[in-house]
PDB file of C-alpha atoms in Angstrom:
ATOM      1  CA  MET A   5     114.689  56.382  34.565  1.00 34.00           C
ATOM      2  CA  THR A   6     111.429  54.697  35.351  1.00 34.00           C
ATOM      3  CA  ALA A   7     110.406  57.327  37.893  1.00 39.00           C
ATOM      4  CA  ALA A   8     111.810  60.499  39.368  1.00 40.00           C
ATOM      5  CA  PRO A   9     112.865  61.104  43.046  1.00 46.00           C
ATOM      6  CA  VAL A  10     110.466  63.594  44.804  1.00 45.00           C
ATOM      7  CA  LEU A  11     112.205  66.828  45.167  1.00 44.00           C
ATOM      8  CA  PRO A  12     111.019  70.192  45.675  1.00 44.00           C
ATOM      9  CA  PRO A  13     109.826  72.138  42.706  1.00 44.00           C
ATOM     10  CA  ALA A  14     112.345  74.177  40.517  1.00 44.00           C
ATOM     11  CA  GLY A  15     110.655  77.436  40.490  1.00 45.00           C
ATOM     12  CA  PRO A  16     107.081  78.657  40.030  1.00 45.00           C
ATOM     13  CA  ALA A  17     104.799  76.398  37.935  1.00 42.00           C
ATOM     14  CA  GLY A  18     103.813  77.706  34.809  1.00 46.00           C
ATOM     15  CA  ALA A  19     106.379  80.636  34.945  1.00 64.00           C
ATOM     16  CA  ILE A  20     106.558  82.776  31.819  1.00 84.00           C
ATOM     17  CA  LEU A  21     109.782  84.553  30.902  1.00 92.00           C
ATOM     18  CA  PRO A  22     109.086  88.356  31.211  1.00 93.00           C
ATOM     19  CA  PRO A  23     110.609  90.708  28.672  1.00 94.00           C
ATOM     20  CA  HIS A  24     112.627  92.676  31.125  1.00 95.00           C
ATOM     21  CA  VAL A  25     114.435  89.450  32.164  1.00 96.00           C
ATOM     22  CA  ARG A  26     115.483  88.763  28.574  1.00 96.00           C
ATOM     23  CA  MET A  27     116.689  92.513  28.343  1.00 97.00           C
ATOM     24  CA  ALA A  28     118.720  92.005  31.817  1.00 97.00           C
ATOM     25  CA  PHE A  29     120.435  89.087  30.455  1.00 98.00           C
ATOM     26  CA  GLY A  30     121.214  90.683  26.939  1.00 96.00           C
ATOM     27  CA  VAL A  31     118.947  88.548  24.784  1.00 96.00           C
ATOM     28  CA  ALA A  32     115.895  90.808  24.293  1.00 95.00           C
ATOM     29  CA  ASP A  33     116.123  90.610  20.562  1.00 94.00           C
ATOM     30  CA  VAL A  34     116.341  86.626  20.491  1.00 93.00           C
ATOM     31  CA  GLU A  35     112.934  84.959  20.281  1.00 92.00           C
ATOM     32  CA  PRO A  36     112.881  82.745  23.544  1.00 93.00           C
ATOM     33  CA  ARG A  37     112.318  78.755  22.986  1.00 92.00           C
ATOM     34  CA  PRO A  38     110.721  77.024  26.159  1.00 91.00           C
ATOM     35  CA  VAL A  39     112.821  73.829  26.649  1.00 89.00           C
ATOM     36  CA  GLU A  40     112.959  70.951  29.310  1.00 85.00           C
ATOM     37  CA  TRP A  41     116.521  71.046  30.711  1.00 81.00           C
ATOM     38  CA  ALA A  42     117.402  67.995  32.781  1.00 76.00           C
ATOM     39  CA  GLY A  43     113.829  67.747  33.280  1.00 78.00           C
ATOM     40  CA  ARG A  44     113.428  71.634  34.453  1.00 81.00           C
ATOM     41  CA  ARG A  45     111.616  74.472  32.590  1.00 87.00           C
ATOM     42  CA  ALA A  46     113.740  76.914  30.734  1.00 92.00           C
ATOM     43  CA  TRP A  47     114.143  79.111  27.923  1.00 94.00           C
ATOM     44  CA  HIS A  48     116.539  78.848  25.218  1.00 94.00           C
ATOM     45  CA  CYS A  49     117.734  82.225  23.852  1.00 95.00           C
ATOM     46  CA  ALA A  50     120.651  81.580  21.365  1.00 92.00           C
ATOM     47  CA  ASP A  51     123.400  80.345  23.441  1.00 94.00           C
ATOM     48  CA  VAL A  52     122.086  81.475  26.794  1.00 97.00           C
ATOM     49  CA  LEU A  53     119.482  79.334  28.758  1.00 96.00           C
ATOM     50  CA  ILE A  54     117.195  81.345  31.427  1.00 97.00           C
ATOM     51  CA  ARG A  55     115.325  79.436  34.042  1.00 95.00           C
ATOM     52  CA  PRO A  56     113.352  80.314  37.048  1.00 94.00           C
ATOM     53  CA  VAL A  57     115.186  79.577  40.480  1.00 93.00           C
ATOM     54  CA  PRO A  58     113.434  78.196  43.615  1.00 90.00           C
ATOM     55  CA  ASP A  59     115.903  80.262  45.894  1.00 93.00           C
ATOM     56  CA  ASN A  60     117.602  83.513  44.934  1.00 95.00           C
ATOM     57  CA  ALA A  61     120.401  83.139  47.391  1.00 95.00           C
ATOM     58  CA  VAL A  62     121.345  79.514  46.536  1.00 95.00           C
ATOM     59  CA  ALA A  63     121.046  80.619  43.038  1.00 96.00           C
ATOM     60  CA  ALA A  64     123.451  83.600  43.346  1.00 97.00           C
ATOM     61  CA  TRP A  65     125.903  81.462  45.570  1.00 97.00           C
ATOM     62  CA  SER A  66     126.264  78.834  42.990  1.00 97.00           C
ATOM     63  CA  ALA A  67     126.720  81.331  40.093  1.00 98.00           C
ATOM     64  CA  SER A  68     129.570  83.032  42.074  1.00 97.00           C
ATOM     65  CA  VAL A  69     131.173  79.619  42.469  1.00 98.00           C
ATOM     66  CA  LEU A  70     130.635  78.236  38.815  1.00 98.00           C
ATOM     67  CA  ASP A  71     131.931  81.406  37.553  1.00 97.00           C
ATOM     68  CA  THR A  72     135.392  80.595  38.187  1.00 97.00           C
ATOM     69  CA  LEU A  73     135.345  76.769  39.102  1.00 98.00           C
ATOM     70  CA  GLU A  74     137.467  74.499  37.450  1.00 97.00           C
ATOM     71  CA  VAL A  75     136.976  70.961  37.394  1.00 97.00           C
ATOM     72  CA  ASP A  76     138.959  68.231  35.416  1.00 94.00           C
ATOM     73  CA  GLY A  77     136.863  66.375  32.815  1.00 94.00           C
ATOM     74  CA  LEU A  78     133.687  68.142  33.645  1.00 97.00           C
ATOM     75  CA  ARG A  79     131.853  70.756  31.561  1.00 97.00           C
ATOM     76  CA  LEU A  80     130.300  73.369  33.442  1.00 97.00           C
ATOM     77  CA  ALA A  81     127.355  75.582  32.511  1.00 96.00           C
ATOM     78  CA  ARG A  82     128.729  79.019  33.197  1.00 97.00           C
ATOM     79  CA  PRO A  83     126.558  81.424  34.824  1.00 98.00           C
ATOM     80  CA  VAL A  84     125.636  84.784  32.840  1.00 98.00           C
ATOM     81  CA  ARG A  85     125.480  88.046  34.681  1.00 98.00           C
ATOM     82  CA  SER A  86     122.657  90.655  33.948  1.00 98.00           C
ATOM     83  CA  SER A  87     123.517  93.903  32.447  1.00 97.00           C
ATOM     84  CA  ASP A  88     123.908  95.466  36.082  1.00 96.00           C
ATOM     85  CA  GLY A  89     126.267  92.619  37.369  1.00 97.00           C
ATOM     86  CA  ARG A  90     123.476  90.596  39.190  1.00 98.00           C
ATOM     87  CA  TRP A  91     123.333  86.746  38.910  1.00 98.00           C
ATOM     88  CA  VAL A  92     119.522  86.695  39.684  1.00 98.00           C
ATOM     89  CA  VAL A  93     116.869  88.815  38.213  1.00 97.00           C
ATOM     90  CA  ALA A  94     113.239  88.645  39.832  1.00 95.00           C
ATOM     91  CA  GLY A  95     113.703  84.884  40.605  1.00 95.00           C
ATOM     92  CA  TRP A  96     115.472  84.198  37.115  1.00 96.00           C
ATOM     93  CA  ALA A  97     118.970  83.121  36.601  1.00 97.00           C
ATOM     94  CA  ALA A  98     120.925  82.687  33.307  1.00 97.00           C
ATOM     95  CA  CYS A  99     123.694  80.367  32.191  1.00 97.00           C
ATOM     96  CA  ARG A 100     125.635  79.468  28.934  1.00 96.00           C
ATOM     97  CA  PHE A 101     123.819  76.630  27.358  1.00 94.00           C
ATOM     98  CA  VAL A 102     125.867  73.311  27.492  1.00 93.00           C
ATOM     99  CA  PRO A 103     124.472  70.429  25.185  1.00 91.00           C
ATOM    100  CA  GLY A 104     123.621  67.111  26.685  1.00 93.00           C
ATOM    101  CA  VAL A 105     120.838  64.760  27.904  1.00 92.00           C
ATOM    102  CA  LEU A 106     120.231  62.719  31.132  1.00 92.00           C
ATOM    103  CA  GLU A 107     121.322  59.356  30.682  1.00 94.00           C
ATOM    104  CA  PRO A 108     121.545  56.318  33.149  1.00 95.00           C
ATOM    105  CA  ARG A 109     125.432  56.346  33.141  1.00 96.00           C
ATOM    106  CA  TYR A 110     125.534  56.176  36.884  1.00 97.00           C
ATOM    107  CA  ASP A 111     129.384  55.513  37.405  1.00 98.00           C
ATOM    108  CA  GLY A 112     129.824  58.418  35.064  1.00 97.00           C
ATOM    109  CA  VAL A 113     127.763  60.498  37.450  1.00 97.00           C
ATOM    110  CA  ILE A 114     129.631  59.477  40.585  1.00 98.00           C
ATOM    111  CA  GLY A 115     132.923  60.002  38.744  1.00 97.00           C
ATOM    112  CA  ALA A 116     131.891  63.371  38.100  1.00 97.00           C
ATOM    113  CA  ALA A 117     130.954  63.923  41.578  1.00 97.00           C
ATOM    114  CA  THR A 118     134.312  62.730  42.724  1.00 97.00           C
ATOM    115  CA  ARG A 119     136.118  65.254  40.726  1.00 97.00           C
ATOM    116  CA  LEU A 120     133.812  68.063  41.312  1.00 98.00           C
ATOM    117  CA  HIS A 121     134.097  67.490  45.201  1.00 98.00           C
ATOM    118  CA  ALA A 122     137.870  67.487  44.754  1.00 98.00           C
ATOM    119  CA  ALA A 123     137.461  71.107  43.403  1.00 98.00           C
ATOM    120  CA  THR A 124     135.079  72.007  45.974  1.00 98.00           C
ATOM    121  CA  ALA A 125     136.986  70.860  48.820  1.00 98.00           C
ATOM    122  CA  THR A 126     138.608  74.121  49.706  1.00 97.00           C
ATOM    123  CA  LEU A 127     135.413  76.181  49.644  1.00 98.00           C
ATOM    124  CA  PRO A 128     134.487  77.686  52.905  1.00 97.00           C
ATOM    125  CA  ARG A 129     130.997  76.838  54.523  1.00 98.00           C
ATOM    126  CA  PRO A 130     128.241  79.051  52.832  1.00 97.00           C
ATOM    127  CA  ARG A 131     126.853  81.392  55.412  1.00 96.00           C
ATOM    128  CA  LEU A 132     123.511  80.794  53.343  1.00 96.00           C
ATOM    129  CA  LEU A 133     123.466  77.432  55.258  1.00 96.00           C
ATOM    130  CA  ASP A 134     123.155  79.070  58.617  1.00 94.00           C
ATOM    131  CA  ASP A 135     119.810  78.230  60.407  1.00 88.00           C
ATOM    132  CA  ARG A 136     118.658  76.874  56.989  1.00 92.00           C
ATOM    133  CA  ASP A 137     115.406  74.838  57.564  1.00 91.00           C
ATOM    134  CA  ASP A 138     113.985  73.465  54.209  1.00 92.00           C
ATOM    135  CA  LEU A 139     113.074  70.038  53.172  1.00 93.00           C
ATOM    136  CA  LEU A 140     116.506  68.732  52.030  1.00 93.00           C
ATOM    137  CA  THR A 141     118.394  70.436  55.042  1.00 95.00           C
ATOM    138  CA  ARG A 142     115.872  68.720  57.395  1.00 96.00           C
ATOM    139  CA  SER A 143     116.263  65.343  55.929  1.00 97.00           C
ATOM    140  CA  ALA A 144     119.993  65.441  55.754  1.00 97.00           C
ATOM    141  CA  ALA A 145     120.081  66.386  59.443  1.00 97.00           C
ATOM    142  CA  GLY A 146     117.774  63.567  60.281  1.00 98.00           C
ATOM    143  CA  ALA A 147     119.724  61.130  58.363  1.00 98.00           C
ATOM    144  CA  PHE A 148     123.130  62.265  60.318  1.00 98.00           C
ATOM    145  CA  GLY A 149     121.132  62.071  63.435  1.00 97.00           C
ATOM    146  CA  GLU A 150     121.523  65.720  64.160  1.00 97.00           C
ATOM    147  CA  ARG A 151     117.628  66.075  64.409  1.00 96.00           C
ATOM    148  CA  ARG A 152     114.457  64.092  65.273  1.00 96.00           C
ATOM    149  CA  LEU A 153     111.841  64.026  62.706  1.00 97.00           C
ATOM    150  CA  ALA A 154     108.137  62.987  62.850  1.00 95.00           C
ATOM    151  CA  LEU A 155     107.549  61.131  59.816  1.00 96.00           C
ATOM    152  CA  ASP A 156     104.487  59.419  58.142  1.00 93.00           C
ATOM    153  CA  PRO A 157     104.983  55.744  58.676  1.00 93.00           C
ATOM    154  CA  HIS A 158     102.967  55.073  55.633  1.00 92.00           C
ATOM    155  CA  LYS A 159     105.333  57.044  53.262  1.00 94.00           C
ATOM    156  CA  GLY A 160     108.538  55.852  54.747  1.00 95.00           C
ATOM    157  CA  GLY A 161     108.623  56.654  58.249  1.00 96.00           C
ATOM    158  CA  GLU A 162     108.465  53.318  59.513  1.00 96.00           C
ATOM    159  CA  LEU A 163     111.288  52.087  57.463  1.00 97.00           C
ATOM    160  CA  TYR A 164     113.144  54.993  58.388  1.00 98.00           C
ATOM    161  CA  ALA A 165     113.002  54.216  62.068  1.00 97.00           C
ATOM    162  CA  GLN A 166     114.008  50.594  61.473  1.00 97.00           C
ATOM    163  CA  LEU A 167     117.120  51.448  59.588  1.00 98.00           C
ATOM    164  CA  ALA A 168     118.423  54.370  61.976  1.00 98.00           C
ATOM    165  CA  GLN A 169     119.088  51.834  64.467  1.00 97.00           C
ATOM    166  CA  TYR A 170     121.833  50.657  62.220  1.00 97.00           C
ATOM    167  CA  ARG A 171     123.342  54.043  62.251  1.00 97.00           C
ATOM    168  CA  ARG A 172     127.046  54.416  63.937  1.00 97.00           C
ATOM    169  CA  PRO A 173     129.399  57.335  64.449  1.00 96.00           C
ATOM    170  CA  VAL A 174     131.560  58.401  61.325  1.00 97.00           C
ATOM    171  CA  ARG A 175     134.573  60.349  61.224  1.00 96.00           C
ATOM    172  CA  ALA A 176     134.441  61.616  57.359  1.00 96.00           C
ATOM    173  CA  MET A 177     134.973  65.451  57.239  1.00 97.00           C
ATOM    174  CA  SER A 178     132.357  67.761  55.878  1.00 98.00           C
ATOM    175  CA  GLN A 179     132.846  69.939  52.922  1.00 98.00           C
ATOM    176  CA  VAL A 180     130.761  71.812  50.249  1.00 98.00           C
ATOM    177  CA  VAL A 181     129.223  69.093  48.260  1.00 98.00           C
ATOM    178  CA  HIS A 182     126.493  68.850  45.723  1.00 97.00           C
ATOM    179  CA  PRO A 183     123.620  66.552  47.273  1.00 95.00           C
ATOM    180  CA  GLU A 184     121.346  66.411  44.049  1.00 93.00           C
ATOM    181  CA  LEU A 185     123.296  65.306  41.326  1.00 95.00           C
ATOM    182  CA  PHE A 186     121.117  62.359  40.050  1.00 91.00           C
ATOM    183  CA  GLY A 187     119.303  65.034  37.832  1.00 88.00           C
ATOM    184  CA  ALA A 188     122.030  67.574  37.304  1.00 93.00           C
ATOM    185  CA  VAL A 189     124.630  66.001  35.215  1.00 96.00           C
ATOM    186  CA  LEU A 190     123.995  65.696  31.433  1.00 95.00           C
ATOM    187  CA  PHE A 191     126.288  63.791  28.959  1.00 96.00           C
ATOM    188  CA  ASP A 192     126.905  64.897  25.371  1.00 95.00           C
ATOM    189  CA  GLU A 193     126.925  62.309  22.387  1.00 94.00           C
ATOM    190  CA  VAL A 194     130.459  61.015  23.184  1.00 94.00           C
ATOM    191  CA  GLY A 195     129.782  60.457  26.966  1.00 95.00           C
ATOM    192  CA  VAL A 196     131.403  63.799  28.335  1.00 96.00           C
ATOM    193  CA  PRO A 197     129.699  64.842  31.554  1.00 97.00           C
ATOM    194  CA  ALA A 198     128.106  68.298  32.101  1.00 97.00           C
ATOM    195  CA  LEU A 199     127.094  69.996  35.591  1.00 97.00           C
ATOM    196  CA  ILE A 200     123.990  72.290  35.201  1.00 93.00           C
ATOM    197  CA  ASP A 201     124.091  73.590  38.744  1.00 93.00           C
ATOM    198  CA  LEU A 202     125.730  73.498  42.155  1.00 95.00           C
ATOM    199  CA  VAL A 203     123.414  73.104  45.151  1.00 94.00           C
ATOM    200  CA  PRO A 204     125.506  73.782  48.578  1.00 96.00           C
ATOM    201  CA  CYS A 205     125.323  71.094  51.305  1.00 97.00           C
ATOM    202  CA  TRP A 206     127.821  70.740  54.043  1.00 98.00           C
ATOM    203  CA  ARG A 207     128.503  66.953  54.487  1.00 98.00           C
ATOM    204  CA  PRO A 208     130.970  64.428  53.613  1.00 98.00           C
ATOM    205  CA  LYS A 209     131.693  63.941  49.933  1.00 98.00           C
ATOM    206  CA  GLU A 210     131.280  60.135  50.213  1.00 98.00           C
ATOM    207  CA  TRP A 211     127.540  60.722  51.591  1.00 98.00           C
ATOM    208  CA  ALA A 212     127.061  62.862  48.303  1.00 98.00           C
ATOM    209  CA  ALA A 213     128.104  59.743  46.015  1.00 98.00           C
ATOM    210  CA  ALA A 214     125.946  57.682  48.003  1.00 98.00           C
ATOM    211  CA  VAL A 215     122.893  59.669  47.523  1.00 98.00           C
ATOM    212  CA  VAL A 216     123.470  59.081  43.607  1.00 98.00           C
ATOM    213  CA  VAL A 217     123.708  55.397  44.096  1.00 98.00           C
ATOM    214  CA  VAL A 218     120.506  55.366  46.201  1.00 97.00           C
ATOM    215  CA  ASP A 219     118.677  57.561  43.702  1.00 96.00           C
ATOM    216  CA  ALA A 220     119.833  55.245  40.852  1.00 97.00           C
ATOM    217  CA  LEU A 221     118.870  52.050  42.555  1.00 97.00           C
ATOM    218  CA  ALA A 222     115.582  53.513  43.513  1.00 95.00           C
ATOM    219  CA  TRP A 223     114.368  55.258  40.761  1.00 92.00           C
ATOM    220  CA  GLY A 224     116.917  54.637  37.856  1.00 93.00           C
ATOM    221  CA  GLY A 225     116.773  50.874  37.489  1.00 93.00           C
ATOM    222  CA  ALA A 226     120.541  50.609  38.119  1.00 96.00           C
ATOM    223  CA  GLU A 227     121.993  47.098  38.630  1.00 96.00           C
ATOM    224  CA  GLU A 228     122.746  46.067  42.221  1.00 96.00           C
ATOM    225  CA  SER A 229     126.589  45.782  41.503  1.00 97.00           C
ATOM    226  CA  LEU A 230     126.672  49.646  41.375  1.00 97.00           C
ATOM    227  CA  LEU A 231     126.707  49.711  45.223  1.00 97.00           C
ATOM    228  CA  GLN A 232     129.609  47.557  45.287  1.00 96.00           C
ATOM    229  CA  ARG A 233     131.608  49.240  42.712  1.00 97.00           C
ATOM    230  CA  TRP A 234     132.123  52.151  44.877  1.00 97.00           C
ATOM    231  CA  ALA A 235     132.496  50.268  48.125  1.00 97.00           C
ATOM    232  CA  HIS A 236     136.251  51.599  48.285  1.00 97.00           C
ATOM    233  CA  LEU A 237     134.893  54.958  49.387  1.00 97.00           C
ATOM    234  CA  GLU A 238     135.520  55.895  53.130  1.00 96.00           C
ATOM    235  CA  GLU A 239     133.011  54.384  55.591  1.00 98.00           C
ATOM    236  CA  TRP A 240     130.966  53.361  52.480  1.00 98.00           C
ATOM    237  CA  PRO A 241     128.198  51.284  54.274  1.00 98.00           C
ATOM    238  CA  GLN A 242     127.272  54.038  56.983  1.00 98.00           C
ATOM    239  CA  MET A 243     127.342  56.695  54.046  1.00 98.00           C
ATOM    240  CA  MET A 244     124.931  54.559  52.062  1.00 98.00           C
ATOM    241  CA  LEU A 245     122.897  54.026  55.101  1.00 98.00           C
ATOM    242  CA  ARG A 246     122.706  57.867  55.776  1.00 98.00           C
ATOM    243  CA  ALA A 247     121.905  58.328  52.018  1.00 98.00           C
ATOM    244  CA  VAL A 248     118.800  56.048  52.206  1.00 98.00           C
ATOM    245  CA  LEU A 249     117.661  57.726  55.324  1.00 98.00           C
ATOM    246  CA  HIS A 250     117.877  61.081  53.700  1.00 98.00           C
ATOM    247  CA  ARG A 251     115.705  59.898  50.874  1.00 97.00           C
ATOM    248  CA  LEU A 252     113.175  58.179  53.143  1.00 97.00           C
ATOM    249  CA  ALA A 253     112.813  61.385  55.225  1.00 97.00           C
ATOM    250  CA  LEU A 254     112.455  63.621  52.276  1.00 96.00           C
ATOM    251  CA  HIS A 255     109.990  61.273  50.878  1.00 96.00           C
ATOM    252  CA  ALA A 256     107.969  60.939  53.988  1.00 95.00           C
ATOM    253  CA  GLN A 257     107.694  64.818  54.567  1.00 94.00           C
ATOM    254  CA  HIS A 258     106.929  65.403  50.781  1.00 92.00           C
ATOM    255  CA  PRO A 259     103.186  66.041  50.185  1.00 89.00           C
ATOM    256  CA  GLU A 260     103.692  64.217  46.510  1.00 88.00           C
ATOM    257  CA  GLY A 261     105.472  61.110  48.325  1.00 87.00           C
ATOM    258  CA  SER A 262     103.585  57.949  46.833  1.00 81.00           C
ATOM    259  CA  PRO A 263     103.675  54.320  47.112  1.00 79.00           C
ATOM    260  CA  GLN A 264     105.208  54.115  43.576  1.00 77.00           C
ATOM    261  CA  THR A 265     108.296  56.163  44.709  1.00 82.00           C
ATOM    262  CA  LEU A 266     108.471  54.466  48.028  1.00 93.00           C
ATOM    263  CA  ALA A 267     108.791  50.855  46.286  1.00 94.00           C
ATOM    264  CA  GLY A 268     112.035  52.068  44.788  1.00 94.00           C
ATOM    265  CA  LEU A 269     113.486  53.182  48.069  1.00 96.00           C
ATOM    266  CA  GLU A 270     112.455  49.920  49.636  1.00 97.00           C
ATOM    267  CA  ARG A 271     114.459  48.290  46.928  1.00 96.00           C
ATOM    268  CA  ALA A 272     117.418  50.577  47.820  1.00 97.00           C
ATOM    269  CA  ALA A 273     117.122  49.983  51.322  1.00 97.00           C
ATOM    270  CA  ARG A 274     117.337  46.121  51.036  1.00 97.00           C
ATOM    271  CA  LEU A 275     120.526  46.279  49.138  1.00 97.00           C
ATOM    272  CA  VAL A 276     121.982  48.766  51.644  1.00 97.00           C
ATOM    273  CA  THR A 277     120.894  46.759  54.564  1.00 96.00           C
ATOM    274  CA  ALA A 278     122.696  43.762  53.204  1.00 95.00           C
ATOM    275  CA  VAL A 279     126.126  45.644  53.592  1.00 93.00           C
ATOM    276  CA  LEU A 280     125.738  47.155  56.999  1.00 92.00           C
TER     277      LEU A 280
END
């Protein structure tokens, strides 16, 4: 990957694993080893991985789903409960360690997304999404034309306004999807994918796949043909447009947005515009 997409921080910077958290998750006698797991700070304690979480409610929901979810051909980082049954302890969550690394296997990530979203299609809309107003939620709402956003024109807002004129109504149904799979799928030595978390979003599954394509084109050095290889998905041009708008809106609102990351989005926007 040539550069990472600009996303909210995953937990408190410089967080140190407290002893009482290790005790709660049953690894008090194991020396924790700091690791970077899919670009995120975590502590490896035997077969348990403990990490700080940016949102306790989302982490608890994710753990409750991943505890029993079954997805063909996809390994899952199963959550670990604390000694008193909680999924989150003082802003920390734990899961079983699954081996793997981030690799530019973008078709593999989209294939994993397709199988994951087939499994999540029957999940009810999470109540924690009600009245939510975080950066990702605002950006997605803007991309779908549900919200007007005031965006910095120099950080993507001008391009966003130009592309939004091509938006047309879509019929695809919303369901629980993971909108951040670009950095959440690992591959083992033989290429079997693993999902490390589950971030809830209520959008069409085709849009979630399109976000992976945009991320890969913008920041992963993916070849242009990736966009065409998944063109059989429902309402693909409009889903790709909404995926670009989503990332542009996120970039323009984020304090760490930069010309370097915007350049990648400009490339993705040019490719998407060609298929509208």
